[in-house]
Amino acid sequence: MYLIEKLSNRIAGEIASTLKLDKDHEEVLAYGAFNLIETLLSIILVLLFGLLFDVLLEASIISFTSAILRKYSGGAHATSPNRCAVIGVIVSVGPALIIGKINTYENMIFISCILIFVLAYYIIYKYAPVDTLNKPIKKEERKRRFKKQSIILLSVYLITIIIVAIAYFKTKNITLLNSIASIQLGVLWQSITLTFLGHMIIHKLDESLRILVSLGGGENNEK
Amino acid sequence: MKNKMITMMAVFGFTVLTFVAQTISASACMWGAYQPKEPKLLSNK
């Protein structure tokens, strides 16, 4: 059992015994606590490493863009909460560092914007929502709703990019151009996680991290 | 007084955690790339 799981079960147990709840409700509380802690941990790690590498804004935009889209579209998953948090940092801070290092040219950003959004609309239309064994989406009506919400959110991102682009042309502030690139990378990464390629990337990262942890003192250190 | 405080904290925890659990359950996925098993009470809804 992972540390987060133990902590969640402990919190749920305490609340359930105080309020005299049954096992089913205790399970729901543990599930809520687990998700809350895991989400906070993921956000804090991205903010911390973003700050450390001086790419806080870009890393936050990439992380929030992909995570909010993920809420509706689903996607590939890691096999442990700790590796999930680390993967979250890698896929947010890594691309943010690239954005910070390369010279972002206007033309390049706007051409990539068209390409990424065409690809994202196609992938989401074809694959979303991608569920998991731990949380299967069985009802067709729910699947249709998630697909529709994913497409609406993608359109909101596109409108946001257009607004930021207008602001950029008026101010020529490079931070705005970097923000556009960050939204694009967040959308691109989340779209890729819906495909076979995304599942392969997450699986490889997951496996590499597992091996790395076991080399550094065994699986128990991760828990 | 102490018991009342503990009960109030438990009610607050219950409200927050149930809200989070319901919100996650109504989504395709949670924030990160790890998905814990959904409780029966929520998956049956």
XYZ file of N, CA and C in Angstrom:
804
model
N 0.844 -1.207 0.000
C 0.000 0.000 0.000
C 0.881 1.260 0.000
N 0.522 2.241 -0.811
C 1.318 3.464 -0.910
C 1.049 4.385 0.282
N 2.018 5.262 0.537
C 1.936 6.179 1.678
C 0.661 7.044 1.592
N 0.388 7.541 0.381
C -0.810 8.385 0.189
C -2.075 7.580 0.504
N -2.060 6.304 0.094
C -3.208 5.424 0.324
C -3.405 5.201 1.828
N -2.282 4.961 2.520
C -2.352 4.737 3.969
C -2.915 5.975 4.673
N -2.384 7.134 4.268
C -2.812 8.401 4.866
C -4.312 8.643 4.609
N -4.741 8.383 3.368
C -6.160 8.572 3.000
C -7.054 7.654 3.824
N -6.640 6.381 3.938
C -7.433 5.412 4.706
C -7.520 5.816 6.178
N -6.419 6.360 6.691
C -6.373 6.781 8.101
C -7.363 7.941 8.327
N -7.287 8.939 7.409
C -8.190 10.102 7.523
C -9.650 9.639 7.437
N -9.919 8.787 6.429
C -11.290 8.289 6.229
C -11.760 7.504 7.449
N -10.872 6.691 7.999
C -11.196 5.880 9.173
C -11.564 6.735 10.373
N -10.774 7.797 10.569
C -11.027 8.695 11.712
C -12.397 9.370 11.573
N -12.650 9.892 10.364
C -13.934 10.582 10.133
C -15.100 9.607 10.281
N -14.921 8.412 9.676
C -16.003 7.412 9.715
C -16.316 6.975 11.141
N -15.265 6.803 11.963
C -15.539 6.359 13.347
C -16.179 7.488 14.166
N -15.769 8.739 13.904
C -16.382 9.867 14.635
C -17.861 10.021 14.266
N -18.147 9.896 12.968
C -19.531 10.113 12.503
C -20.333 8.811 12.412
N -19.698 7.709 12.819
C -20.332 6.373 12.809
C -20.897 6.014 11.416
N -20.009 6.080 10.410
C -20.417 5.785 9.034
C -20.137 4.322 8.702
N -20.815 3.807 7.679
C -20.567 2.411 7.282
C -19.333 2.330 6.360
N -18.953 1.098 6.013
C -17.737 0.842 5.224
C -17.793 1.498 3.843
N -18.986 1.472 3.219
C -19.137 2.042 1.871
C -18.828 3.535 1.879
N -19.336 4.249 2.883
C -19.087 5.689 2.960
C -17.630 5.976 3.317
N -17.049 5.095 4.127
C -15.635 5.258 4.480
C -14.767 5.116 3.224
N -15.158 4.179 2.353
C -14.450 3.965 1.083
C -14.500 5.226 0.210
N -15.682 5.859 0.184
C -15.855 7.087 -0.604
C -14.953 8.189 -0.051
N -14.886 8.299 1.301
C -14.044 9.321 1.928
C -12.569 9.066 1.614
N -12.159 7.791 1.667
C -10.762 7.440 1.373
C -10.428 7.789 -0.084
N -11.375 7.537 -0.975
C -11.207 7.853 -2.400
C -11.056 9.363 -2.600
N -11.909 10.131 -1.897
C -11.835 11.592 -1.979
C -10.525 12.107 -1.421
N -10.108 11.558 -0.255
C -8.854 12.001 0.377
C -7.667 11.677 -0.518
N -7.681 10.482 -1.097
C -6.579 10.060 -1.973
C -6.445 11.024 -3.149
N -7.566 11.302 -3.796
C -7.542 12.184 -4.967
C -7.122 13.603 -4.605
N -7.589 14.071 -3.449
C -7.246 15.422 -3.001
C -5.735 15.535 -2.734
N -5.193 14.565 -1.996
C -3.758 14.596 -1.668
C -2.919 14.464 -2.936
N -3.310 13.516 -3.798
C -2.564 13.269 -5.043
C -2.567 14.515 -5.945
N -3.716 15.170 -6.043
C -3.820 16.372 -6.867
C -2.953 17.493 -6.298
N -3.061 17.708 -4.977
C -2.265 18.766 -4.333
C -0.772 18.490 -4.496
N -0.394 17.224 -4.299
C 1.017 16.835 -4.428
C 1.520 17.113 -5.851
N 0.713 16.730 -6.849
C 1.105 16.936 -8.254
C 1.276 18.423 -8.540
N 0.328 19.245 -8.073
C 0.396 20.692 -8.333
C 1.620 21.290 -7.629
N 1.810 20.936 -6.359
C 2.937 21.493 -5.590
C 4.268 21.126 -6.258
N 4.402 19.875 -6.698
C 5.666 19.454 -7.331
C 5.938 20.229 -8.612
N 4.895 20.420 -9.422
C 5.070 21.173 -10.670
C 5.471 22.627 -10.350
N 4.798 23.224 -9.364
C 5.116 24.614 -8.981
C 6.544 24.712 -8.441
N 6.922 23.747 -7.626
C 8.247 23.736 -6.998
C 9.350 23.613 -8.056
N 9.204 22.628 -8.953
C 10.233 22.426 -9.978
C 10.190 23.544 -11.023
N 9.010 24.072 -11.276
C 8.887 25.210 -12.178
C 9.643 26.412 -11.641
N 9.519 26.615 -10.341
C 10.213 27.710 -9.654
C 11.720 27.467 -9.668
N 12.091 26.229 -9.415
C 13.506 25.840 -9.344
C 14.204 26.058 -10.690
N 13.511 25.746 -11.792
C 14.117 25.882 -13.124
C 13.731 27.198 -13.794
N 13.083 28.062 -13.039
C 12.706 29.388 -13.535
C 11.747 29.332 -14.729
N 10.853 28.353 -14.722
C 9.843 28.242 -15.784
C 8.456 28.044 -15.143
N 8.223 28.753 -14.052
C 6.987 28.561 -13.278
C 5.729 28.777 -14.127
N 5.693 29.890 -14.865
C 4.501 30.209 -15.656
C 4.244 29.158 -16.736
N 5.299 28.857 -17.503
C 5.143 27.899 -18.608
C 4.743 26.506 -18.089
N 5.449 26.045 -17.040
C 5.159 24.708 -16.482
C 3.736 24.659 -15.921
N 3.308 25.736 -15.256
C 1.949 25.758 -14.688
C 0.912 25.721 -15.801
N 1.144 26.503 -16.859
C 0.164 26.527 -17.966
C 0.066 25.146 -18.618
N 1.218 24.529 -18.883
C 1.214 23.193 -19.509
C 0.458 22.204 -18.605
N 0.787 22.234 -17.323
C 0.183 21.291 -16.375
C -1.338 21.489 -16.259
N -1.753 22.742 -16.072
C -3.187 23.019 -15.901
C -3.962 22.738 -17.197
N -3.374 23.124 -18.343
C -4.058 22.901 -19.628
C -4.320 21.417 -19.845
N -3.272 20.598 -19.661
C -3.450 19.165 -19.919
C -4.334 18.518 -18.841
N -4.181 18.943 -17.582
C -4.954 18.313 -16.504
C -6.452 18.602 -16.627
N -6.804 19.829 -16.995
C -8.238 20.165 -17.107
C -8.852 19.401 -18.296
N -8.088 19.311 -19.386
C -8.589 18.553 -20.544
C -8.691 17.066 -20.194
N -7.765 16.604 -19.372
C -7.731 15.211 -18.954
C -8.988 14.815 -18.163
N -9.531 15.793 -17.436
C -10.749 15.570 -16.637
C -11.890 15.026 -17.515
N -11.939 15.469 -18.762
C -13.023 15.048 -19.660
C -12.595 13.977 -20.667
N -11.314 14.014 -21.067
C -10.896 13.104 -22.132
C -10.252 11.828 -21.621
N -9.862 11.790 -20.317
C -9.190 10.599 -19.787
C -7.782 10.490 -20.339
N -7.266 9.260 -20.410
C -5.930 9.079 -20.985
C -5.143 7.978 -20.319
N -3.889 7.829 -20.783
C -3.016 6.769 -20.263
C -2.653 7.065 -18.809
N -2.405 5.992 -18.041
C -2.116 6.152 -16.612
C -0.851 5.441 -16.176
N -0.232 5.978 -15.114
C 0.911 5.328 -14.486
C 0.373 4.279 -13.513
N 1.279 3.398 -13.038
C 0.807 2.332 -12.153
C 0.995 2.657 -10.669
N 1.579 3.820 -10.362
C 1.671 4.222 -8.945
C 1.483 5.732 -8.827
N 0.924 6.200 -7.708
C 0.686 7.641 -7.548
C 1.981 8.461 -7.524
N 3.050 7.863 -6.966
C 4.322 8.602 -6.901
C 4.918 8.789 -8.295
N 4.884 7.698 -9.083
C 5.422 7.796 -10.450
C 4.561 8.748 -11.284
N 3.262 8.766 -10.986
C 2.351 9.684 -11.680
C 2.766 11.129 -11.428
N 3.091 11.430 -10.157
C 3.487 12.803 -9.805
C 4.793 13.172 -10.505
N 5.726 12.217 -10.568
C 7.017 12.481 -11.214
C 6.810 12.681 -12.727
N 5.988 11.837 -13.332
C 5.704 11.980 -14.763
C 5.074 13.352 -15.024
N 4.197 13.773 -14.132
C 3.558 15.090 -14.242
C 4.592 16.208 -14.277
N 5.605 16.082 -13.432
C 6.674 17.095 -13.392
C 7.480 17.043 -14.697
N 7.838 15.826 -15.132
C 8.657 15.679 -16.349
C 7.948 16.296 -17.564
N 6.658 15.969 -17.731
C 5.957 16.433 -18.930
C 5.537 17.905 -18.858
N 5.623 18.504 -17.667
C 5.297 19.934 -17.558
C 6.558 20.792 -17.588
N 7.535 20.420 -16.768
C 8.748 21.239 -16.657
C 9.662 21.038 -17.879
N 9.737 19.799 -18.382
C 10.587 19.512 -19.556
C 10.246 20.410 -20.751
N 9.023 20.341 -21.263
C 8.643 21.212 -22.382
C 8.754 22.702 -22.042
N 8.488 23.054 -20.773
C 8.598 24.466 -20.357
C 10.041 24.945 -20.504
N 10.999 24.066 -20.180
C 12.415 24.407 -20.322
C 12.764 24.630 -21.802
N 12.188 23.768 -22.655
C 12.444 23.896 -24.102
C 11.906 25.247 -24.587
N 10.689 25.601 -24.157
C 10.103 26.892 -24.563
C 11.002 28.043 -24.104
N 11.528 27.920 -22.892
C 12.376 28.981 -22.348
C 13.706 29.115 -23.073
N 14.200 27.983 -23.595
C 15.532 27.991 -24.213
C 15.516 28.411 -25.685
N 14.500 27.926 -26.423
C 14.500 28.237 -27.859
C 13.903 29.625 -28.112
N 14.302 30.208 -29.224
C 13.699 31.487 -29.601
C 12.341 31.197 -30.215
N 11.300 31.680 -29.569
C 9.963 31.411 -30.102
C 9.627 32.458 -31.167
N 9.544 31.978 -32.398
C 9.201 32.870 -33.503
C 7.696 32.878 -33.698
N 7.192 34.060 -34.014
C 5.740 34.212 -34.210
C 5.188 33.210 -35.211
N 5.829 33.174 -36.398
C 5.310 32.317 -37.470
C 5.275 30.848 -37.043
N 6.384 30.445 -36.388
C 6.505 29.054 -35.957
C 5.379 28.704 -34.975
N 5.134 29.606 -34.034
C 4.101 29.374 -33.018
C 2.718 29.252 -33.660
N 2.427 30.121 -34.619
C 1.079 30.102 -35.189
C 0.866 28.937 -36.158
N 1.942 28.534 -36.850
C 1.823 27.346 -37.712
C 1.635 26.104 -36.837
N 2.440 26.016 -35.773
C 2.315 24.845 -34.877
C 0.944 24.825 -34.201
N 0.396 26.001 -33.944
C -0.928 26.093 -33.326
C -1.982 25.424 -34.216
N -1.930 25.744 -35.509
C -2.898 25.156 -36.444
C -2.727 23.632 -36.481
N -1.456 23.201 -36.627
C -1.190 21.764 -36.729
C -1.625 21.017 -35.463
N -1.259 21.566 -34.295
C -1.577 20.889 -33.026
C -3.087 20.822 -32.803
N -3.794 21.901 -33.094
C -5.240 21.883 -32.837
C -5.991 20.988 -33.819
N -5.530 20.933 -35.081
C -6.162 20.020 -36.041
C -5.982 18.582 -35.536
N -4.745 18.279 -35.108
C -4.426 16.938 -34.601
C -5.245 16.638 -33.326
N -5.313 17.617 -32.414
C -6.027 17.418 -31.141
C -7.523 17.182 -31.380
N -8.125 17.977 -32.273
C -9.554 17.780 -32.569
C -9.787 16.378 -33.130
N -8.877 15.958 -34.014
C -9.018 14.636 -34.639
C -8.907 13.529 -33.583
N -7.835 13.617 -32.755
C -7.591 12.567 -31.741
C -8.749 12.510 -30.748
N -9.182 13.667 -30.275
C -10.272 13.685 -29.277
C -11.576 13.159 -29.888
N -11.841 13.578 -31.123
C -13.055 13.105 -31.796
C -13.024 11.581 -31.945
N -11.814 11.050 -32.243
C -11.703 9.622 -32.499
C -11.615 8.788 -31.210
N -10.824 9.230 -30.233
C -10.539 8.365 -29.072
C -11.220 8.748 -27.749
N -11.482 10.029 -27.503
C -11.982 10.448 -26.182
C -13.393 9.909 -25.930
N -13.724 9.562 -24.679
C -12.847 9.504 -23.518
C -12.133 8.160 -23.411
N -10.872 8.194 -22.954
C -10.105 6.958 -22.763
C -10.177 6.609 -21.277
N -10.814 5.478 -20.964
C -10.979 5.114 -19.547
C -9.916 4.119 -19.094
N -9.995 3.706 -17.841
C -9.046 2.735 -17.286
C -9.814 1.616 -16.595
N -9.095 0.551 -16.249
C -9.738 -0.583 -15.565
C -10.267 -0.152 -14.200
N -9.532 0.752 -13.522
C -9.956 1.198 -12.191
C -11.177 2.111 -12.230
N -11.410 2.738 -13.387
C -12.563 3.635 -13.489
C -13.146 3.556 -14.911
N -13.788 2.443 -15.197
C -14.348 2.289 -16.551
C -15.556 3.196 -16.794
N -15.673 3.685 -18.027
C -16.860 4.482 -18.384
C -17.739 3.552 -19.224
N -18.826 3.081 -18.617
C -19.623 2.048 -19.292
C -20.740 2.631 -20.149
N -21.400 3.653 -19.618
C -22.596 4.140 -20.315
C -22.232 4.966 -21.551
N -22.907 4.664 -22.658
C -22.663 5.384 -23.922
C -22.958 6.881 -23.790
N -24.009 7.172 -23.006
C -24.420 8.567 -22.818
C -23.299 9.373 -22.149
N -22.627 8.742 -21.155
C -21.504 9.396 -20.449
C -20.333 9.601 -21.412
N -20.069 8.591 -22.230
C -18.962 8.692 -23.194
C -19.196 9.857 -24.146
N -20.415 9.946 -24.636
C -20.769 11.033 -25.576
C -20.610 12.390 -24.895
N -21.033 12.459 -23.609
C -20.955 13.718 -22.858
C -19.494 14.143 -22.662
N -18.634 13.180 -22.308
C -17.215 13.502 -22.101
C -16.550 13.949 -23.407
N -16.920 13.283 -24.497
C -16.344 13.657 -25.799
C -16.748 15.090 -26.144
N -18.039 15.378 -25.943
C -18.554 16.715 -26.241
C -17.868 17.767 -25.362
N -17.723 17.456 -24.057
C -17.079 18.403 -23.137
C -15.603 18.614 -23.500
N -14.942 17.546 -23.958
C -13.533 17.661 -24.372
C -13.415 18.606 -25.561
N -14.323 18.445 -26.528
C -14.278 19.280 -27.736
C -14.585 20.740 -27.383
N -15.549 20.942 -26.475
C -15.882 22.318 -26.039
C -14.670 22.948 -25.357
N -14.012 22.188 -24.473
C -12.848 22.715 -23.751
C -11.705 23.042 -24.716
N -11.526 22.162 -25.705
C -10.485 22.398 -26.711
C -10.769 23.713 -27.450
N -12.044 23.962 -27.728
C -12.432 25.202 -28.404
C -12.184 26.414 -27.505
N -12.421 26.235 -26.192
C -12.142 27.316 -25.231
C -10.642 27.642 -25.247
N -9.817 26.607 -25.305
C -8.357 26.820 -25.380
C -7.994 27.597 -26.640
N -8.635 27.217 -27.745
C -8.340 27.873 -29.027
C -8.716 29.356 -28.957
N -9.884 29.641 -28.389
C -10.322 31.042 -28.244
C -9.352 31.801 -27.335
N -8.914 31.133 -26.261
C -7.949 31.758 -25.343
C -6.670 32.111 -26.098
N -6.199 31.196 -26.934
C -4.978 31.440 -27.712
C -5.174 32.650 -28.631
N -6.341 32.721 -29.264
C -6.615 33.846 -30.176
C -6.578 35.169 -29.400
N -7.198 35.182 -28.213
C -7.210 36.407 -27.385
C -5.781 36.781 -26.965
N -5.019 35.771 -26.519
C -3.630 36.044 -26.088
C -2.801 36.511 -27.293
N -3.060 35.926 -28.469
C -2.320 36.321 -29.679
C -2.602 37.791 -30.026
N -3.872 38.193 -29.892
C -4.227 39.599 -30.154
C -3.469 40.505 -29.177
N -3.457 40.086 -27.902
C -2.726 40.864 -26.880
C -1.241 40.921 -27.215
N -0.715 39.814 -27.743
C 0.720 39.784 -28.102
C 1.005 40.782 -29.229
N 0.157 40.786 -30.254
C 0.393 41.685 -31.388
C 0.322 43.161 -30.973
N -0.453 43.417 -29.921
C -0.560 44.802 -29.449
C 0.626 45.195 -28.572
N 1.117 44.225 -27.771
C 2.155 44.578 -26.789
C 3.557 44.084 -27.159
N 3.626 43.039 -28.004
C 4.884 42.369 -28.371
C 5.603 41.826 -27.125
N 4.812 41.432 -26.143
C 5.373 40.855 -24.920
C 5.648 39.367 -25.150
N 6.927 38.994 -25.029
C 7.332 37.613 -25.344
C 6.705 36.580 -24.397
N 6.355 37.008 -23.184
C 5.714 36.087 -22.224
C 4.385 35.579 -22.785
N 3.685 36.442 -23.500
C 2.400 36.034 -24.088
C 2.617 34.958 -25.156
N 3.706 35.146 -25.942
C 4.020 34.157 -26.988
C 4.383 32.815 -26.340
N 5.156 32.877 -25.261
C 5.513 31.653 -24.528
C 4.277 30.988 -23.920
N 3.310 31.825 -23.485
C 2.078 31.268 -22.917
C 1.287 30.513 -23.989
N 1.268 31.078 -25.202
C 0.571 30.393 -26.315
C 1.235 29.040 -26.580
N 2.573 29.055 -26.621
C 3.317 27.807 -26.856
C 3.027 26.796 -25.739
N 2.898 27.280 -24.507
C 2.639 26.380 -23.367
C 1.252 25.739 -23.472
N 0.256 26.539 -23.854
C -1.103 25.975 -24.014
C -1.071 24.882 -25.093
N -0.368 25.202 -26.192
C -0.274 24.230 -27.290
C 0.360 22.923 -26.826
N 1.457 23.036 -26.059
C 2.143 21.816 -25.607
C 1.295 21.025 -24.617
N 0.527 21.740 -23.786
C -0.384 21.063 -22.866
C -1.442 20.284 -23.636
N -2.006 20.908 -24.659
C -3.028 20.256 -25.492
C -2.419 19.072 -26.242
N -1.211 19.301 -26.798
C -0.543 18.236 -27.568
C -0.276 17.014 -26.687
N 0.295 17.264 -25.502
C 0.623 16.140 -24.616
C -0.636 15.371 -24.222
N -1.685 16.092 -23.822
C -2.908 15.428 -23.399
C -3.546 14.647 -24.552
N -3.477 15.193 -25.765
C -4.039 14.483 -26.921
C -3.258 13.200 -27.188
N -1.923 13.314 -27.063
C -1.081 12.130 -27.312
C -1.379 11.013 -26.306
N -1.687 11.391 -25.036
C -1.943 10.343 -24.027
C -3.211 9.532 -24.333
N -3.996 10.016 -25.278
C -5.208 9.266 -25.648
C -4.901 8.179 -26.668
N -3.713 8.278 -27.290
C -3.373 7.349 -28.371
C -2.496 6.201 -27.868
N -2.248 5.262 -28.763
C -1.366 4.131 -28.445
C 0.042 4.640 -28.128
N 0.483 5.638 -28.900
C 1.816 6.229 -28.677
C 1.915 6.791 -27.247
N 0.889 7.495 -26.812
C 0.864 8.069 -25.462
C 0.930 6.991 -24.389
N 0.170 5.904 -24.608
C 0.191 4.788 -23.658
C 1.601 4.195 -23.583
N 2.259 4.108 -24.752
C 3.629 3.558 -24.806
C 4.590 4.473 -24.052
N 4.461 5.803 -24.266
C 5.362 6.763 -23.606
C 5.197 6.682 -22.083
N 3.927 6.715 -21.621
C 3.667 6.648 -20.173
C 4.181 5.325 -19.607
N 3.936 4.242 -20.352
C 4.379 2.921 -19.892
C 5.898 2.887 -19.752
N 6.607 3.440 -20.773
C 8.084 3.448 -20.738
C 8.587 4.305 -19.572
N 7.988 5.483 -19.398
C 8.386 6.365 -18.293
C 8.133 5.680 -16.947
N 6.954 5.068 -16.842
C 6.533 4.371 -15.634
C 7.524 3.258 -15.290
N 7.849 2.478 -16.310
C 8.757 1.340 -16.143
C 10.166 1.815 -15.783
N 10.635 2.868 -16.479
C 11.979 3.401 -16.208
C 12.065 3.908 -14.770
N 11.034 4.618 -14.321
C 11.031 5.138 -12.955
C 10.987 4.006 -11.932
N 10.231 2.966 -12.260
C 10.136 1.810 -11.350
C 11.503 1.154 -11.195
N 12.209 0.963 -12.345
C 13.539 0.350 -12.318
C 14.514 1.240 -11.548
N 14.415 2.547 -11.809
C 15.296 3.523 -11.133
C 15.119 3.459 -9.615
N 13.862 3.387 -9.188
C 13.574 3.322 -7.744
C 14.067 2.009 -7.155
N 13.849 0.904 -7.892
C 14.282 -0.399 -7.361
C 15.810 -0.473 -7.288
N 16.507 0.205 -8.218
C 17.977 0.235 -8.162
C 18.467 1.053 -6.964
N 17.664 2.063 -6.630
C 18.058 2.942 -5.525
C 17.607 2.458 -4.161
N 17.214 1.205 -4.040
C 16.891 0.688 -2.703
C 15.585 -0.061 -2.622
N 15.005 -0.423 -3.744
C 13.812 -1.270 -3.718
C 12.520 -0.482 -3.745
N 11.459 -1.234 -4.060
C 10.116 -0.650 -4.207
C 9.628 -0.011 -2.913
N 10.096 -0.561 -1.775
C 9.595 -0.060 -0.492
C 9.937 1.407 -0.276
N 11.052 1.850 -0.872
C 11.450 3.249 -0.712
C 10.459 4.196 -1.370
N 9.781 3.683 -2.390
C 8.849 4.524 -3.129
C 7.558 4.711 -2.352
N 7.262 3.747 -1.490
C 5.960 3.754 -0.817
C 5.949 4.641 0.403
N -17.040 20.271 24.882
C -16.491 21.282 23.958
C -15.522 20.645 22.953
N -14.605 19.800 23.504
C -13.614 19.125 22.665
C -14.306 18.173 21.677
N -15.291 17.423 22.220
C -16.045 16.485 21.385
C -16.795 17.200 20.265
N -17.328 18.372 20.609
C -18.075 19.155 19.620
C -17.136 19.605 18.493
N -15.929 20.024 18.877
C -14.924 20.464 17.898
C -14.539 19.311 16.967
N -14.314 18.135 17.580
C -13.926 16.947 16.790
C -15.034 16.586 15.809
N -16.286 16.624 16.292
C -17.421 16.307 15.412
C -17.524 17.323 14.278
N -17.323 18.600 14.596
C -17.392 19.640 13.561
C -16.309 19.443 12.511
N -15.103 19.090 12.957
C -14.003 18.834 12.025
C -14.299 17.616 11.154
N -14.884 16.595 11.773
C -15.232 15.380 11.024
C -16.302 15.681 9.974
N -17.280 16.515 10.334
C -18.350 16.887 9.388
C -17.746 17.691 8.227
N -16.817 18.589 8.563
C -16.149 19.386 7.525
C -15.357 18.466 6.575
N -14.591 17.545 7.183
C -13.813 16.580 6.383
C -14.714 15.740 5.509
N -15.815 15.283 6.083
C -16.785 14.461 5.341
C -17.316 15.234 4.128
N -17.667 16.512 4.352
C -18.234 17.336 3.273
C -17.214 17.542 2.152
N -16.001 17.927 2.532
C -14.962 18.205 1.528
C -14.602 16.936 0.748
N -14.326 15.856 1.476
C -13.879 14.622 0.819
C -14.969 13.987 -0.039
N -16.229 14.077 0.431
C -17.332 13.534 -0.382
C -17.490 14.362 -1.654
N -17.340 15.691 -1.515
C -17.442 16.561 -2.694
C -16.349 16.215 -3.713
N -15.109 16.048 -3.215
C -13.992 15.703 -4.116
C -14.258 14.354 -4.790
N -14.685 13.370 -3.982
C -14.937 12.035 -4.529
C -16.031 12.079 -5.607
N -17.097 12.840 -5.330
C -18.201 12.954 -6.304
C -17.729 13.652 -7.580
N -16.909 14.704 -7.408
C -16.407 15.458 -8.567
C -15.529 14.566 -9.441
N -14.615 13.828 -8.794
C -13.721 12.937 -9.550
C -14.541 11.843 -10.233
N -15.540 11.360 -9.512
C -16.365 10.286 -10.070
C -17.135 10.753 -11.307
N -17.469 12.040 -11.329
C -18.219 12.583 -12.471
C -17.289 12.944 -13.632
N -15.979 12.718 -13.459
C -15.011 13.038 -14.508
C -14.500 11.756 -15.144
N -13.861 11.924 -16.307
C -13.273 10.756 -16.964
C -11.999 10.355 -16.251
N -11.366 11.337 -15.606
C -10.065 11.096 -14.997
C -9.802 12.161 -13.948
N -8.813 11.881 -13.064
C -8.472 12.917 -12.091
C -7.312 13.752 -12.632
N -6.708 14.553 -11.773
C -5.664 15.480 -12.201
C -4.461 14.783 -12.832
N -3.910 13.844 -12.120
C -2.649 13.232 -12.554
C -2.815 12.016 -13.426
N -1.719 11.280 -13.565
C -1.733 10.106 -14.433
C -1.850 8.817 -13.630
N -2.520 8.876 -12.466
C -2.778 7.653 -11.706
C -4.242 7.637 -11.301
N -4.864 6.503 -11.498
C -6.290 6.416 -11.187
C -6.544 5.324 -10.145
N -6.916 5.703 -8.916
C -7.243 4.670 -7.931
C -8.579 4.012 -8.252
N -8.809 2.837 -7.675
C -10.062 2.124 -7.950
C -11.244 2.897 -7.373
N -12.259 3.052 -8.221
C -13.441 3.816 -7.801
C -14.301 2.989 -6.831
N -14.756 3.586 -5.714
C -15.595 2.828 -4.774
C -16.914 2.404 -5.421
N -17.431 1.257 -4.918
C -18.676 0.703 -5.490
C -19.827 1.702 -5.416
N -19.895 2.388 -4.303
C -20.989 3.334 -4.069
C -21.041 4.414 -5.156
N -19.865 4.810 -5.666
C -19.812 5.849 -6.703
C -19.928 5.253 -8.101
N -19.321 4.093 -8.308
C -19.348 3.513 -9.654
C -20.726 3.015 -10.042
N -21.568 2.740 -9.034
C -22.929 2.272 -9.335
C -23.867 3.394 -9.748
N -23.412 4.640 -9.488
C -24.305 5.770 -9.785
C -24.385 6.031 -11.266
